[in-house]
Short mmCIF file of C-alpha atoms in Angstrom, two decimals:
data_model
loop_
_atom_site.label_atom_id
_atom_site.label_comp_id
_atom_site.label_asym_id
_atom_site.label_seq_id
_atom_site.Cartn_x
_atom_site.Cartn_y
_atom_site.Cartn_z
CA UNK A 1 158.09 38.57 48.55
CA UNK A 2 155.76 36.13 46.79
CA UNK A 3 157.85 33.12 47.91
CA UNK A 4 157.66 34.34 51.48
CA UNK A 5 153.90 34.77 51.17
CA UNK A 6 153.52 31.23 49.85
CA UNK A 7 155.48 29.96 52.87
CA UNK A 8 153.18 31.88 55.20
CA UNK A 9 150.09 30.43 53.49
CA UNK A 10 151.54 26.97 54.11
CA UNK A 11 152.15 27.81 57.76
CA UNK A 12 148.64 29.25 58.07
CA UNK A 13 147.09 26.05 56.73
CA UNK A 14 149.22 23.99 59.11
CA UNK A 15 148.08 26.13 62.05
CA UNK A 16 144.45 25.68 60.99
CA UNK A 17 145.00 21.93 61.06
CA UNK A 18 146.51 22.24 64.55
CA UNK A 19 143.44 24.11 65.76
CA UNK A 20 141.31 21.15 64.70
CA UNK A 21 143.59 18.62 66.42
CA UNK A 22 142.09 17.26 69.69
CA UNK A 23 145.60 16.99 71.16
CA UNK A 24 146.13 20.72 70.65
CA UNK A 25 142.64 21.62 71.87
CA UNK A 26 143.33 19.81 75.14
CA UNK A 27 146.68 21.56 75.69
CA UNK A 28 146.05 25.17 76.77
CA UNK A 29 149.61 26.34 76.09
CA UNK A 30 149.68 24.89 72.54
CA UNK A 31 146.16 26.16 71.89
CA UNK A 32 147.06 29.71 72.95
CA UNK A 33 150.19 29.68 70.79
CA UNK A 34 148.34 28.30 67.74
CA UNK A 35 145.45 30.74 68.18
CA UNK A 36 147.82 33.70 68.41
CA UNK A 37 149.73 32.62 65.31
CA UNK A 38 146.47 32.10 63.41
CA UNK A 39 145.37 35.60 64.39
CA UNK A 40 148.73 37.07 63.32
CA UNK A 41 148.74 35.31 59.94
CA UNK A 42 145.07 35.82 59.01
CA UNK A 43 145.31 39.41 57.68
CA UNK A 44 148.40 38.53 55.61
CA UNK A 45 146.85 35.43 54.08
CA UNK A 46 143.53 37.15 53.37
CA UNK A 47 145.29 40.05 51.64
CA UNK A 48 147.45 37.65 49.63
CA UNK A 49 144.42 35.66 48.52
CA UNK A 50 142.76 38.91 47.38
CA UNK A 51 145.98 39.72 45.51
CA UNK A 52 145.98 36.35 43.74
CA UNK A 53 142.28 36.64 42.84
CA UNK A 54 142.78 40.14 41.43
CA UNK A 55 145.82 38.96 39.52
CA UNK A 56 143.68 36.27 37.89
CA UNK A 57 141.12 38.95 37.03
CA UNK A 58 143.85 41.04 35.40
CA UNK A 59 145.07 38.14 33.26
CA UNK A 60 141.52 37.40 32.11
CA UNK A 61 140.90 41.08 31.29
CA UNK A 62 144.13 41.26 29.28
CA UNK A 63 143.13 38.19 27.28
CA UNK A 64 139.73 39.73 26.61
CA UNK A 65 141.33 43.03 25.62
CA UNK A 66 143.51 41.29 23.05
CA UNK A 67 140.46 39.79 21.32
CA UNK A 68 137.75 42.42 21.93
CA UNK A 69 136.59 45.33 19.80
CA UNK A 70 134.27 48.29 20.13
CA UNK A 71 132.51 48.80 23.49
CA UNK A 72 133.70 45.44 24.72
CA UNK A 73 137.31 46.56 24.23
CA UNK A 74 136.65 49.76 26.18
CA UNK A 75 135.20 47.78 29.09
CA UNK A 76 138.14 45.37 29.04
CA UNK A 77 140.62 48.26 29.05
CA UNK A 78 138.83 49.78 32.09
CA UNK A 79 138.93 46.41 33.89
CA UNK A 80 142.67 46.09 33.18
CA UNK A 81 143.28 49.58 34.57
CA UNK A 82 141.18 48.95 37.69
CA UNK A 83 142.87 45.60 38.38
CA UNK A 84 146.36 47.10 37.95
CA UNK A 85 145.54 49.90 40.40
CA UNK A 86 144.11 47.50 42.99
CA UNK A 87 147.06 45.13 42.64
CA UNK A 88 149.48 48.00 43.29
CA UNK A 89 147.54 48.93 46.43
CA UNK A 90 147.44 45.31 47.61
CA UNK A 91 151.18 44.97 47.01
CA UNK A 92 151.88 47.98 49.23
CA UNK A 93 149.49 46.61 51.85
CA UNK A 94 151.30 43.26 51.80
CA UNK A 95 154.67 44.98 52.24
CA UNK A 96 153.35 46.62 55.42
CA UNK A 97 151.80 43.38 56.66
CA UNK A 98 155.11 41.56 56.14
CA UNK A 99 156.97 43.94 58.45
CA UNK A 100 158.06 41.75 61.39
CA UNK A 101 155.67 42.17 64.30
CA UNK A 102 156.97 43.69 67.51
CA UNK A 103 157.37 40.70 69.85
CA UNK A 104 155.69 42.71 72.60
CA UNK A 105 152.54 43.52 70.62
CA UNK A 106 149.49 42.32 72.50
CA UNK A 107 151.06 42.75 75.92
CA UNK A 108 149.83 44.95 78.72
CA UNK A 109 152.07 47.91 79.52
CA UNK A 110 153.75 49.11 82.70
CA UNK A 111 154.47 52.84 82.72
CA UNK A 112 156.67 54.62 85.26
CA UNK A 113 156.70 58.42 85.41
CA UNK A 114 159.15 60.39 87.56
CA UNK A 115 159.65 64.07 88.17
CA UNK A 116 163.16 64.86 86.94
CA UNK A 117 164.83 68.23 86.37
CA UNK A 118 162.95 71.20 87.81
CA UNK A 119 162.15 70.34 91.41
CA UNK A 120 158.52 70.43 92.49
CA UNK A 121 157.40 71.76 89.11
CA UNK A 122 158.76 68.56 87.52
CA UNK A 123 156.71 66.49 89.96
CA UNK A 124 153.57 68.47 89.11
CA UNK A 125 154.27 67.87 85.42
CA UNK A 126 154.68 64.14 86.14
CA UNK A 127 151.14 64.23 87.53
CA UNK A 128 149.91 65.99 84.37
CA UNK A 129 151.50 63.29 82.21
CA UNK A 130 149.89 60.56 84.31
CA UNK A 131 146.48 62.21 83.90
CA UNK A 132 147.10 62.53 80.14
CA UNK A 133 147.83 58.81 79.78
CA UNK A 134 144.93 57.94 82.06
CA UNK A 135 142.57 59.95 79.85
CA UNK A 136 144.07 58.47 76.66
CA UNK A 137 143.62 54.96 78.05
CA UNK A 138 139.98 55.72 78.89
CA UNK A 139 139.38 56.89 75.31
CA UNK A 140 140.98 53.69 73.98
CA UNK A 141 139.02 51.47 76.35
CA UNK A 142 142.09 50.29 78.30
CA UNK A 143 141.70 49.71 82.05
CA UNK A 144 144.41 51.36 84.18
CA UNK A 145 145.65 49.96 87.49
CA UNK A 146 147.86 52.19 89.61
CA UNK A 147 150.61 50.04 91.12
CA UNK A 148 152.55 52.60 93.14
CA UNK A 149 152.57 56.32 93.92
CA UNK A 150 154.99 58.62 95.68
CA UNK A 151 153.17 61.93 96.11
CA UNK A 152 155.23 65.12 96.35
CA UNK A 153 154.66 68.04 98.74
CA UNK A 154 152.42 70.01 96.35
CA UNK A 155 150.42 67.03 95.11
CA UNK A 156 152.57 66.06 92.16
CA UNK A 157 154.34 62.74 91.73
CA UNK A 158 157.93 62.02 92.65
CA UNK A 159 157.06 58.72 90.98
CA UNK A 160 153.94 56.90 89.79
CA UNK A 161 153.83 53.38 88.34
CA UNK A 162 150.72 52.03 86.61
CA UNK A 163 149.57 49.12 84.47
CA UNK A 164 147.62 49.66 81.24
CA UNK A 165 145.67 46.64 80.00
CA UNK A 166 144.77 46.24 76.33
CA UNK A 167 145.65 44.18 73.26
CA UNK A 168 147.00 47.23 71.42
CA UNK A 169 148.29 49.16 74.43
CA UNK A 170 151.95 48.36 73.74
CA UNK A 171 151.84 49.25 70.05
CA UNK A 172 150.44 52.69 70.94
CA UNK A 173 152.32 53.52 74.16
CA UNK A 174 155.79 52.17 73.41
CA UNK A 175 156.81 55.48 71.82
CA UNK A 176 156.18 57.41 75.05
CA UNK A 177 159.39 56.31 76.75
CA UNK A 178 161.82 59.19 77.16
CA UNK A 179 162.23 62.64 78.67
CA UNK A 180 159.24 64.97 78.34
CA UNK A 181 159.93 68.71 78.73
CA UNK A 182 157.47 71.36 79.86
CA UNK A 183 157.76 75.13 79.41
CA UNK A 184 155.32 77.13 81.54
CA UNK A 185 154.96 79.46 84.52
CA UNK A 186 155.10 77.21 87.59
CA UNK A 187 152.62 77.60 90.42
CA UNK A 188 155.66 78.17 92.62
CA UNK A 189 156.81 81.15 90.51
CA UNK A 190 155.68 84.50 91.87
CA UNK A 191 157.21 86.74 89.16
CA UNK A 192 155.44 85.11 86.19
CA UNK A 193 158.60 83.81 84.52
CA UNK A 194 158.43 80.74 82.28
CA UNK A 195 160.48 77.84 83.56
CA UNK A 196 161.60 74.65 81.81
CA UNK A 197 161.25 71.37 83.68
CA UNK A 198 161.25 67.70 82.75
CA UNK A 199 159.72 64.37 83.71
CA UNK A 200 160.84 60.94 82.55
CA UNK A 201 158.58 58.19 81.24
CA UNK A 202 159.65 54.54 81.19
CA UNK A 203 157.47 52.09 79.22
CA UNK A 204 157.78 48.33 79.72
CA UNK A 205 155.83 45.33 78.42
CA UNK A 206 154.24 43.24 81.15
CA UNK A 207 155.79 39.77 81.44
CA UNK A 208 154.02 36.51 82.18
CA UNK A 209 155.39 34.45 85.04
CA UNK A 210 156.36 31.62 82.68
CA UNK A 211 158.41 33.97 80.47
CA UNK A 212 160.83 35.10 83.16
CA UNK A 213 162.40 32.43 85.33
CA UNK A 214 163.17 34.05 88.66
CA UNK A 215 165.11 31.99 91.17
CA UNK A 216 163.75 32.79 94.65
CA UNK A 217 167.32 32.55 95.94
CA UNK A 218 168.19 35.54 93.74
CA UNK A 219 165.70 37.78 95.56
CA UNK A 220 166.28 39.88 98.63
CA UNK A 221 162.90 40.82 100.10
CA UNK A 222 162.70 43.53 102.75
CA UNK A 223 159.53 44.61 104.54
CA UNK A 224 159.16 47.91 106.32
CA UNK A 225 156.60 50.40 107.50
CA UNK A 226 154.96 52.47 104.76
CA UNK A 227 155.68 56.19 104.81
CA UNK A 228 153.61 59.17 103.79
CA UNK A 229 149.83 59.65 103.85
CA UNK A 230 147.61 56.61 103.92
CA UNK A 231 144.50 55.06 105.31
CA UNK A 232 144.12 53.47 108.69
CA UNK A 233 146.69 50.73 109.12
CA UNK A 234 148.87 51.71 106.15
CA UNK A 235 151.51 53.44 108.25
CA UNK A 236 151.21 51.25 111.35
CA UNK A 237 152.19 47.82 109.98
CA UNK A 238 155.17 46.48 108.07
CA UNK A 239 153.19 46.24 104.82
CA UNK A 240 155.66 47.93 102.44
CA UNK A 241 157.83 45.59 100.38
CA UNK A 242 161.16 46.12 98.65
CA UNK A 243 162.41 43.37 96.32
CA UNK A 244 165.98 43.38 95.03
CA UNK A 245 167.04 41.05 92.22
CA UNK A 246 170.61 40.41 93.30
CA UNK A 247 172.11 39.30 89.93
CA UNK A 248 171.04 42.52 88.18
CA UNK A 249 170.66 44.94 91.08
CA UNK A 250 167.11 45.83 90.02
CA UNK A 251 165.07 47.07 92.98
CA UNK A 252 161.31 47.50 93.11
CA UNK A 253 159.42 48.89 96.11
CA UNK A 254 155.67 48.97 96.70
CA UNK A 255 153.77 50.39 99.67
CA UNK A 256 150.36 51.59 98.50
CA UNK A 257 148.37 48.53 99.61
CA UNK A 258 147.63 47.62 103.22
CA UNK A 259 148.50 44.00 102.60
CA UNK A 260 152.13 42.93 102.43
CA UNK A 261 151.08 40.15 100.02
CA UNK A 262 149.42 42.64 97.65
CA UNK A 263 152.46 44.90 97.67
CA UNK A 264 154.70 41.91 97.04
CA UNK A 265 152.57 40.75 94.09
CA UNK A 266 152.69 44.23 92.53
CA UNK A 267 156.44 44.48 93.04
CA UNK A 268 156.91 41.11 91.33
CA UNK A 269 154.80 42.28 88.37
CA UNK A 270 157.10 45.26 87.82
CA UNK A 271 160.23 43.19 88.46
CA UNK A 272 159.23 40.62 85.85
CA UNK A 273 158.63 43.39 83.30
CA UNK A 274 162.05 44.85 83.92
CA UNK A 275 163.75 41.47 83.71
CA UNK A 276 161.90 40.70 80.46
CA UNK A 277 163.21 43.89 78.93
CA UNK A 278 166.70 43.07 80.16
CA UNK A 279 166.38 39.63 78.59
CA UNK A 280 165.19 41.13 75.31
CA UNK A 281 168.05 43.59 75.25
CA UNK A 282 170.55 40.85 76.12
CA UNK A 283 172.25 43.12 78.58
CA UNK A 284 173.56 41.86 81.90
CA UNK A 285 173.14 45.32 83.38
CA UNK A 286 169.36 44.94 82.96
CA UNK A 287 167.33 48.09 83.51
CA UNK A 288 170.24 50.50 83.85
CA UNK A 289 170.94 50.28 80.09
CA UNK A 290 167.27 50.42 79.08
CA UNK A 291 166.64 53.35 81.41
CA UNK A 292 169.53 55.27 79.84
CA UNK A 293 168.20 54.48 76.38
CA UNK A 294 164.69 55.68 77.17
CA UNK A 295 165.07 58.42 79.75
CA UNK A 296 168.78 59.21 79.96
CA UNK A 297 169.60 61.29 82.98
CA UNK A 298 166.35 63.20 82.89
CA UNK A 299 168.02 66.35 81.60
CA UNK A 300 166.27 68.83 79.35
CA UNK A 301 168.77 68.22 76.55
CA UNK A 302 167.63 64.59 76.16
CA UNK A 303 164.01 65.46 75.45
CA UNK A 304 161.75 63.55 73.07
CA UNK A 305 158.81 65.95 73.38
CA UNK A 306 158.16 69.52 74.52
CA UNK A 307 154.91 70.90 75.93
CA UNK A 308 154.86 74.71 75.64
CA UNK A 309 151.91 76.30 77.47
CA UNK A 310 152.36 79.86 76.22
CA UNK A 311 152.23 78.77 72.57
CA UNK A 312 149.65 75.99 73.14
CA UNK A 313 152.23 73.79 71.41
CA UNK A 314 153.37 70.18 71.61
CA UNK A 315 156.46 69.19 69.60
CA UNK A 316 157.75 65.66 69.16
CA UNK A 317 161.40 66.10 68.30
CA UNK A 318 161.97 62.57 66.96
CA UNK A 319 159.77 63.07 63.90
CA UNK A 320 159.58 66.87 63.68
CA UNK A 321 155.87 66.96 64.53
CA UNK A 322 154.39 70.17 65.98
CA UNK A 323 150.74 70.52 66.98
CA UNK A 324 149.06 73.60 68.42
CA UNK A 325 146.54 71.86 70.66
CA UNK A 326 148.34 71.32 73.93
CA UNK A 327 145.24 71.30 76.13
CA UNK A 328 143.53 68.69 73.95
CA UNK A 329 146.62 66.48 74.04
CA UNK A 330 146.94 66.80 77.82
CA UNK A 331 143.25 65.84 77.99
CA UNK A 332 144.11 62.53 76.34
CA UNK A 333 143.76 63.34 72.61
CA UNK A 334 147.03 61.66 71.65
CA UNK A 335 145.78 60.06 68.45
CA UNK A 336 147.58 62.34 65.99
CA UNK A 337 150.85 62.11 67.90
CA UNK A 338 150.77 58.33 68.27
CA UNK A 339 149.60 57.67 64.70
CA UNK A 340 152.39 59.89 63.34
CA UNK A 341 154.97 57.98 65.39
CA UNK A 342 153.56 54.65 64.21
CA UNK A 343 153.64 55.82 60.58
CA UNK A 344 157.25 56.98 60.96
CA UNK A 345 158.21 53.59 62.38
CA UNK A 346 156.54 51.78 59.47
CA UNK A 347 158.34 54.03 56.99
CA UNK A 348 161.70 53.25 58.61
CA UNK A 349 160.98 49.53 58.52
CA UNK A 350 159.93 49.62 54.87
CA UNK A 351 163.03 51.61 53.95
CA UNK A 352 165.36 49.24 55.79
CA UNK A 353 167.21 46.77 53.54
CA UNK A 354 166.02 43.18 53.85
CA UNK A 355 168.25 40.84 55.82
#
């Protein structure tokens, strides 16, 4: 570990030199890359330098202890003990900091929620999940931009796609992908029986244009008249856009905006995100494989989390977490859930054997 840290210190110093180089300062792409790497390395290097300084303190205290007597020896022994404790804490901190960063950390996030098993009740639950994430984003200070909505008959969502903007949005929301199950009495149920329904959540990192090379010849772009409720002009012009990426079969449709250009831009944003994930997964089938991994078929048996209204309970089945504060969680208080998932991921990474 110490050899690796020394290598990172060397890289950090080289990056600092780059940031002072006029040639780098005049090249926006190189400057962005160097600035990001400097930001990533800074906490590791600072912690390592504290570790080295405390290690020097420990050696000095041990030398003093070997020669001291009386009160001076007691003070030296206390200093040795304090330095040993702090070094152990710093070593654990460095182990966590050395966990490879998620390549998507720092990206904005595209979230797609669909009503799945359970008919109209599933669509109403999809709306509840959207409102939960919207409230969580507001608490975290992340702006939310709704890209597309398909409203169901009772005001739920057949599908809603939205963009969450924030430096730490991906690291907190990436765990939300999967099938979410709800157990409650639906508004459509007259006899008061509890039903089980499900909605699927797909979470994707937003891709920059330069990261995903899309050949215009690979795109089939169809325009058509928007359907469903809308403002004046929405349903009377061919403003809706459907883009199909022919090599992968990925299709994205947008119709919420009046302008065909706006709908096309939004569709391309989602398409790039899906192609980036396909590229990361190295799968020619693109989103079909990632969708199966995250949301499966939308069945209740593939759930990652259950929301039980009668018991005021939320259970995340991946880590065995159960909290009895459903209404608070649905109001956007996801901190305990997300932090537990992040801690479980760190524990898995620390327990994994080094390559």
